Amino acid sequence: MPYHAPVDDFSFLIEHVVGVEQLRQTDRFADASRDLTRAILTEAGKLCDEVLAPLHRIGDLHPATLENGVVRTSPGFDAGWKAIAEGGWVGMSADPAYGGLGLPITVASAVNEMMSGACLSLQIAPLMSQGQIEALEHHASDEIKDLYLPRLISGEWSATMNLTEPQAGSDVGALSTKAEDKGDGTYAITGQKIYISWGDHDVTDNICHLVLARLPGAPLGTKGISLFLVPKRLPNPDGTLGPANTVKVVSLEHKLGLHGSPTAVMQYDGATGWLVGEKQGGMAAMFTMMNNARLGVGAQGTGVAEAAYQHALAYAMDRKQGRTAPEGTVTGAIIDHADVRRMLTTMKADIFAARSIGLSCAVAIDMARATGSLDWQARAALLTPIAKAFGSETGIAVSELGVQVHGGMGFIEETGAAQFSRDVRVTAIYEGTNGIQAMDLVGRKMMDGGEAAHRLLDEIEAFAETAKDMFPDLAEPLWQATESLREGTEWVAAQEDMTVRFAGAAPYLRAFARILGGYLHLKAAIVAPGTAREALARSYILRLLPEHAALLVHAQAGAEDLYSLSPDELAA
């Protein structure tokens, strides 16, 4: 079965579950009407179904290659990029003053997820451009904005972010790339960066790299890092392209998946660059891009989960083997089997949870931008690591279940089931590993003593109270689970030893996601009682939500046992 963009599901969530009506009451997003939103989602769905989805398998079978210093992308990827660019999808939420559409991040996130489900290898490219556009909007000089933003937004040029080095992965402060002031407003950038998604390719005339580097005399660590814009080709003041910059591709990484996405090792040899933001303010500027990317990566995971689920469902409805279903429901296919139903229902329920959490995070970001509210800023900050980690973990878990639904055929590459698992695996690693997301949640995001978390828990409990009139059997366990999470949050916030917090950070984040998923499922059931929405909410709350209890026990177990074995004993 070919991929079909879940436009109806997004429309339902946006209109009835995640609170978009609040956005339409602000001056900034007053024009983002229901009809406009639906039209955008519908057109994006057509793009995904008809143009991008056919490229998914092609990218895996015909990977990007490096030939004589030139990266050749997979067949059809140039046409796919052109369709994305000409449709305005790169600059969906960008400033209209530079050619963007000015749409809410919420709508852009929905479109990005659909694109990810259709062809993740290609979708990474516009996501990188979107992040750079946002960073330049907030931190670049007017001269840089005027020259670069219209061309990035139109898709004439594309973008990357360059953080990682061979010796400096998540510890960005250990980077060694150098920048030297040339005295003419430009800087010479020298160093090597690895894992650069779409670091080079043949689908745009210019590629704009945001590069972290250190100026002479700058302090060690993250405080001494600055950010520079380094184009592949040096532009003239009118935007026409001049000579090639001294930046080149050393090699392309040989990866587990995402073969259609060229991931490059980049070498900068005194390459000309321009400072973005303040000197030694590189991390603040880059995190503008990183936070955008983290929400996008969560959507990538959920998008691949949707595609893997559709693939598995089609196989389960077609594969004939055994008869175990209740009388009157037998189809003769393996979808009759209770365990296959368990897997498919789990997949669908978790996709809904991850998708709604991601959209709720996007709404919070939009509300913060539209109102300047500190409470909305705190809500967005709290939800970002949860959306990234749970979205990517859902992609991994659902794609693995997709292989299992296929049985032995899932292990055979020709069925295509394994590609989803291979492609999505990296989403738990890049833009900050999920462990880092969890540490951020219990560390930086709890510096307020858990105040932002408690406001959200108050909201969930209040909703559960009102929902008891309609669905007491669903609302009561949600209320109880939320109260348990509140107690766990109080415990986390009280721990002064950060190692203790970090030891339980991952299960705490997942427990939080479980409760959020139950909350959003119940909201859907309230809106559409007696439908499949209620049935799915019932399955999630009765079968998956109870996992929170064990997760919270794990989260509060401390760190002593993790360090009771020495490295030598672990190796024994």
mmCIF file with all atom_site columns, N, CA and C in Angstrom, residues 212-233:
data_model
loop_
_atom_site.group_PDB
_atom_site.id
_atom_site.type_symbol
_atom_site.label_atom_id
_atom_site.label_alt_id
_atom_site.label_comp_id
_atom_site.label_asym_id
_atom_site.label_entity_id
_atom_site.label_seq_id
_atom_site.pdbx_PDB_ins_code
_atom_site.Cartn_x
_atom_site.Cartn_y
_atom_site.Cartn_z
_atom_site.occupancy
_atom_site.B_iso_or_equiv
_atom_site.pdbx_formal_charge
_atom_site.auth_seq_id
_atom_site.auth_comp_id
_atom_site.auth_asym_id
_atom_site.auth_atom_id
_atom_site.pdbx_PDB_model_num
ATOM 1  N N  . LEU A 1 212 ? 29.943 26.493 13.753 1.00 0.00 ? 212 LEU A N  1
ATOM 2  C CA . LEU A 1 212 ? 30.450 26.903 15.063 1.00 0.00 ? 212 LEU A CA 1
ATOM 3  C C  . LEU A 1 212 ? 31.977 26.854 15.040 1.00 0.00 ? 212 LEU A C  1
ATOM 4  N N  . ALA A 1 213 ? 32.604 27.941 15.495 1.00 0.00 ? 213 ALA A N  1
ATOM 5  C CA . ALA A 1 213 ? 34.063 28.008 15.518 1.00 0.00 ? 213 ALA A CA 1
ATOM 6  C C  . ALA A 1 213 ? 34.492 28.926 16.659 1.00 0.00 ? 213 ALA A C  1
ATOM 7  N N  . ARG A 1 214 ? 35.808 28.911 16.940 1.00 0.00 ? 214 ARG A N  1
ATOM 8  C CA . ARG A 1 214 ? 36.324 29.687 18.074 1.00 0.00 ? 214 ARG A CA 1
ATOM 9  C C  . ARG A 1 214 ? 37.314 30.740 17.563 1.00 0.00 ? 214 ARG A C  1
ATOM 10 N N  . LEU A 1 215 ? 37.105 31.975 18.004 1.00 0.00 ? 215 LEU A N  1
ATOM 11 C CA . LEU A 1 215 ? 38.013 33.062 17.670 1.00 0.00 ? 215 LEU A CA 1
ATOM 12 C C  . LEU A 1 215 ? 39.267 33.004 18.545 1.00 0.00 ? 215 LEU A C  1
ATOM 13 N N  . PRO A 1 216 ? 40.370 33.561 18.084 1.00 0.00 ? 216 PRO A N  1
ATOM 14 C CA . PRO A 1 216 ? 41.598 33.573 18.897 1.00 0.00 ? 216 PRO A CA 1
ATOM 15 C C  . PRO A 1 216 ? 41.360 34.253 20.243 1.00 0.00 ? 216 PRO A C  1
ATOM 16 N N  . GLY A 1 217 ? 41.867 33.632 21.282 1.00 0.00 ? 217 GLY A N  1
ATOM 17 C CA . GLY A 1 217 ? 41.751 34.201 22.613 1.00 0.00 ? 217 GLY A CA 1
ATOM 18 C C  . GLY A 1 217 ? 40.426 33.949 23.291 1.00 0.00 ? 217 GLY A C  1
ATOM 19 N N  . ALA A 1 218 ? 39.486 33.326 22.601 1.00 0.00 ? 218 ALA A N  1
ATOM 20 C CA . ALA A 1 218 ? 38.188 33.039 23.206 1.00 0.00 ? 218 ALA A CA 1
ATOM 21 C C  . ALA A 1 218 ? 38.343 31.950 24.258 1.00 0.00 ? 218 ALA A C  1
ATOM 22 N N  . PRO A 1 219 ? 37.557 31.999 25.328 1.00 0.00 ? 219 PRO A N  1
ATOM 23 C CA . PRO A 1 219 ? 37.680 30.977 26.378 1.00 0.00 ? 219 PRO A CA 1
ATOM 24 C C  . PRO A 1 219 ? 37.300 29.599 25.868 1.00 0.00 ? 219 PRO A C  1
ATOM 25 N N  . LEU A 1 220 ? 37.805 28.585 26.541 1.00 0.00 ? 220 LEU A N  1
ATOM 26 C CA . LEU A 1 220 ? 37.458 27.211 26.199 1.00 0.00 ? 220 LEU A CA 1
ATOM 27 C C  . LEU A 1 220 ? 36.012 26.930 26.588 1.00 0.00 ? 220 LEU A C  1
ATOM 28 N N  . GLY A 1 221 ? 35.481 25.837 26.048 1.00 0.00 ? 221 GLY A N  1
ATOM 29 C CA . GLY A 1 221 ? 34.115 25.460 26.362 1.00 0.00 ? 221 GLY A CA 1
ATOM 30 C C  . GLY A 1 221 ? 33.107 26.197 25.496 1.00 0.00 ? 221 GLY A C  1
ATOM 31 N N  . THR A 1 222 ? 31.841 26.012 25.815 1.00 0.00 ? 222 THR A N  1
ATOM 32 C CA . THR A 1 222 ? 30.777 26.566 24.980 1.00 0.00 ? 222 THR A CA 1
ATOM 33 C C  . THR A 1 222 ? 30.725 28.093 25.026 1.00 0.00 ? 222 THR A C  1
ATOM 34 N N  . LYS A 1 223 ? 31.228 28.705 26.105 1.00 0.00 ? 223 LYS A N  1
ATOM 35 C CA . LYS A 1 223 ? 31.149 30.158 26.230 1.00 0.00 ? 223 LYS A CA 1
ATOM 36 C C  . LYS A 1 223 ? 32.039 30.882 25.220 1.00 0.00 ? 223 LYS A C  1
ATOM 37 N N  . GLY A 1 224 ? 33.003 30.179 24.658 1.00 0.00 ? 224 GLY A N  1
ATOM 38 C CA . GLY A 1 224 ? 33.931 30.824 23.728 1.00 0.00 ? 224 GLY A CA 1
ATOM 39 C C  . GLY A 1 224 ? 33.603 30.589 22.260 1.00 0.00 ? 224 GLY A C  1
ATOM 40 N N  . ILE A 1 225 ? 32.417 30.052 21.977 1.00 0.00 ? 225 ILE A N  1
ATOM 41 C CA . ILE A 1 225 ? 32.077 29.673 20.609 1.00 0.00 ? 225 ILE A CA 1
ATOM 42 C C  . ILE A 1 225 ? 31.295 30.784 19.915 1.00 0.00 ? 225 ILE A C  1
ATOM 43 N N  . SER A 1 226 ? 31.637 31.008 18.654 1.00 0.00 ? 226 SER A N  1
ATOM 44 C CA . SER A 1 226 ? 30.905 31.953 17.814 1.00 0.00 ? 226 SER A CA 1
ATOM 45 C C  . SER A 1 226 ? 30.298 31.213 16.631 1.00 0.00 ? 226 SER A C  1
ATOM 46 N N  . LEU A 1 227 ? 29.342 31.867 15.962 1.00 0.00 ? 227 LEU A N  1
ATOM 47 C CA . LEU A 1 227 ? 28.633 31.250 14.844 1.00 0.00 ? 227 LEU A CA 1
ATOM 48 C C  . LEU A 1 227 ? 28.898 32.040 13.568 1.00 0.00 ? 227 LEU A C  1
ATOM 49 N N  . PHE A 1 228 ? 29.153 31.299 12.487 1.00 0.00 ? 228 PHE A N  1
ATOM 50 C CA . PHE A 1 228 ? 29.502 31.927 11.213 1.00 0.00 ? 228 PHE A CA 1
ATOM 51 C C  . PHE A 1 228 ? 28.675 31.325 10.077 1.00 0.00 ? 228 PHE A C  1
ATOM 52 N N  . LEU A 1 229 ? 28.339 32.174 9.126  1.00 0.00 ? 229 LEU A N  1
ATOM 53 C CA . LEU A 1 229 ? 27.658 31.745 7.915  1.00 0.00 ? 229 LEU A CA 1
ATOM 54 C C  . LEU A 1 229 ? 28.698 31.601 6.819  1.00 0.00 ? 229 LEU A C  1
ATOM 55 N N  . VAL A 1 230 ? 28.833 30.372 6.310  1.00 0.00 ? 230 VAL A N  1
ATOM 56 C CA . VAL A 1 230 ? 29.872 30.069 5.327  1.00 0.00 ? 230 VAL A CA 1
ATOM 57 C C  . VAL A 1 230 ? 29.215 29.446 4.093  1.00 0.00 ? 230 VAL A C  1
ATOM 58 N N  . PRO A 1 231 ? 29.071 30.193 3.002  1.00 0.00 ? 231 PRO A N  1
ATOM 59 C CA . PRO A 1 231 ? 28.432 29.640 1.803  1.00 0.00 ? 231 PRO A CA 1
ATOM 60 C C  . PRO A 1 231 ? 29.384 28.780 0.986  1.00 0.00 ? 231 PRO A C  1
ATOM 61 N N  . LYS A 1 232 ? 28.818 27.847 0.256  1.00 0.00 ? 232 LYS A N  1
ATOM 62 C CA . LYS A 1 232 ? 29.615 27.020 -0.657 1.00 0.00 ? 232 LYS A CA 1
ATOM 63 C C  . LYS A 1 232 ? 30.223 27.880 -1.754 1.00 0.00 ? 232 LYS A C  1
ATOM 64 N N  . ARG A 1 233 ? 29.395 28.786 -2.279 1.00 0.00 ? 233 ARG A N  1
ATOM 65 C CA . ARG A 1 233 ? 29.873 29.742 -3.272 1.00 0.00 ? 233 ARG A CA 1
ATOM 66 C C  . ARG A 1 233 ? 29.630 31.151 -2.740 1.00 0.00 ? 233 ARG A C  1
#
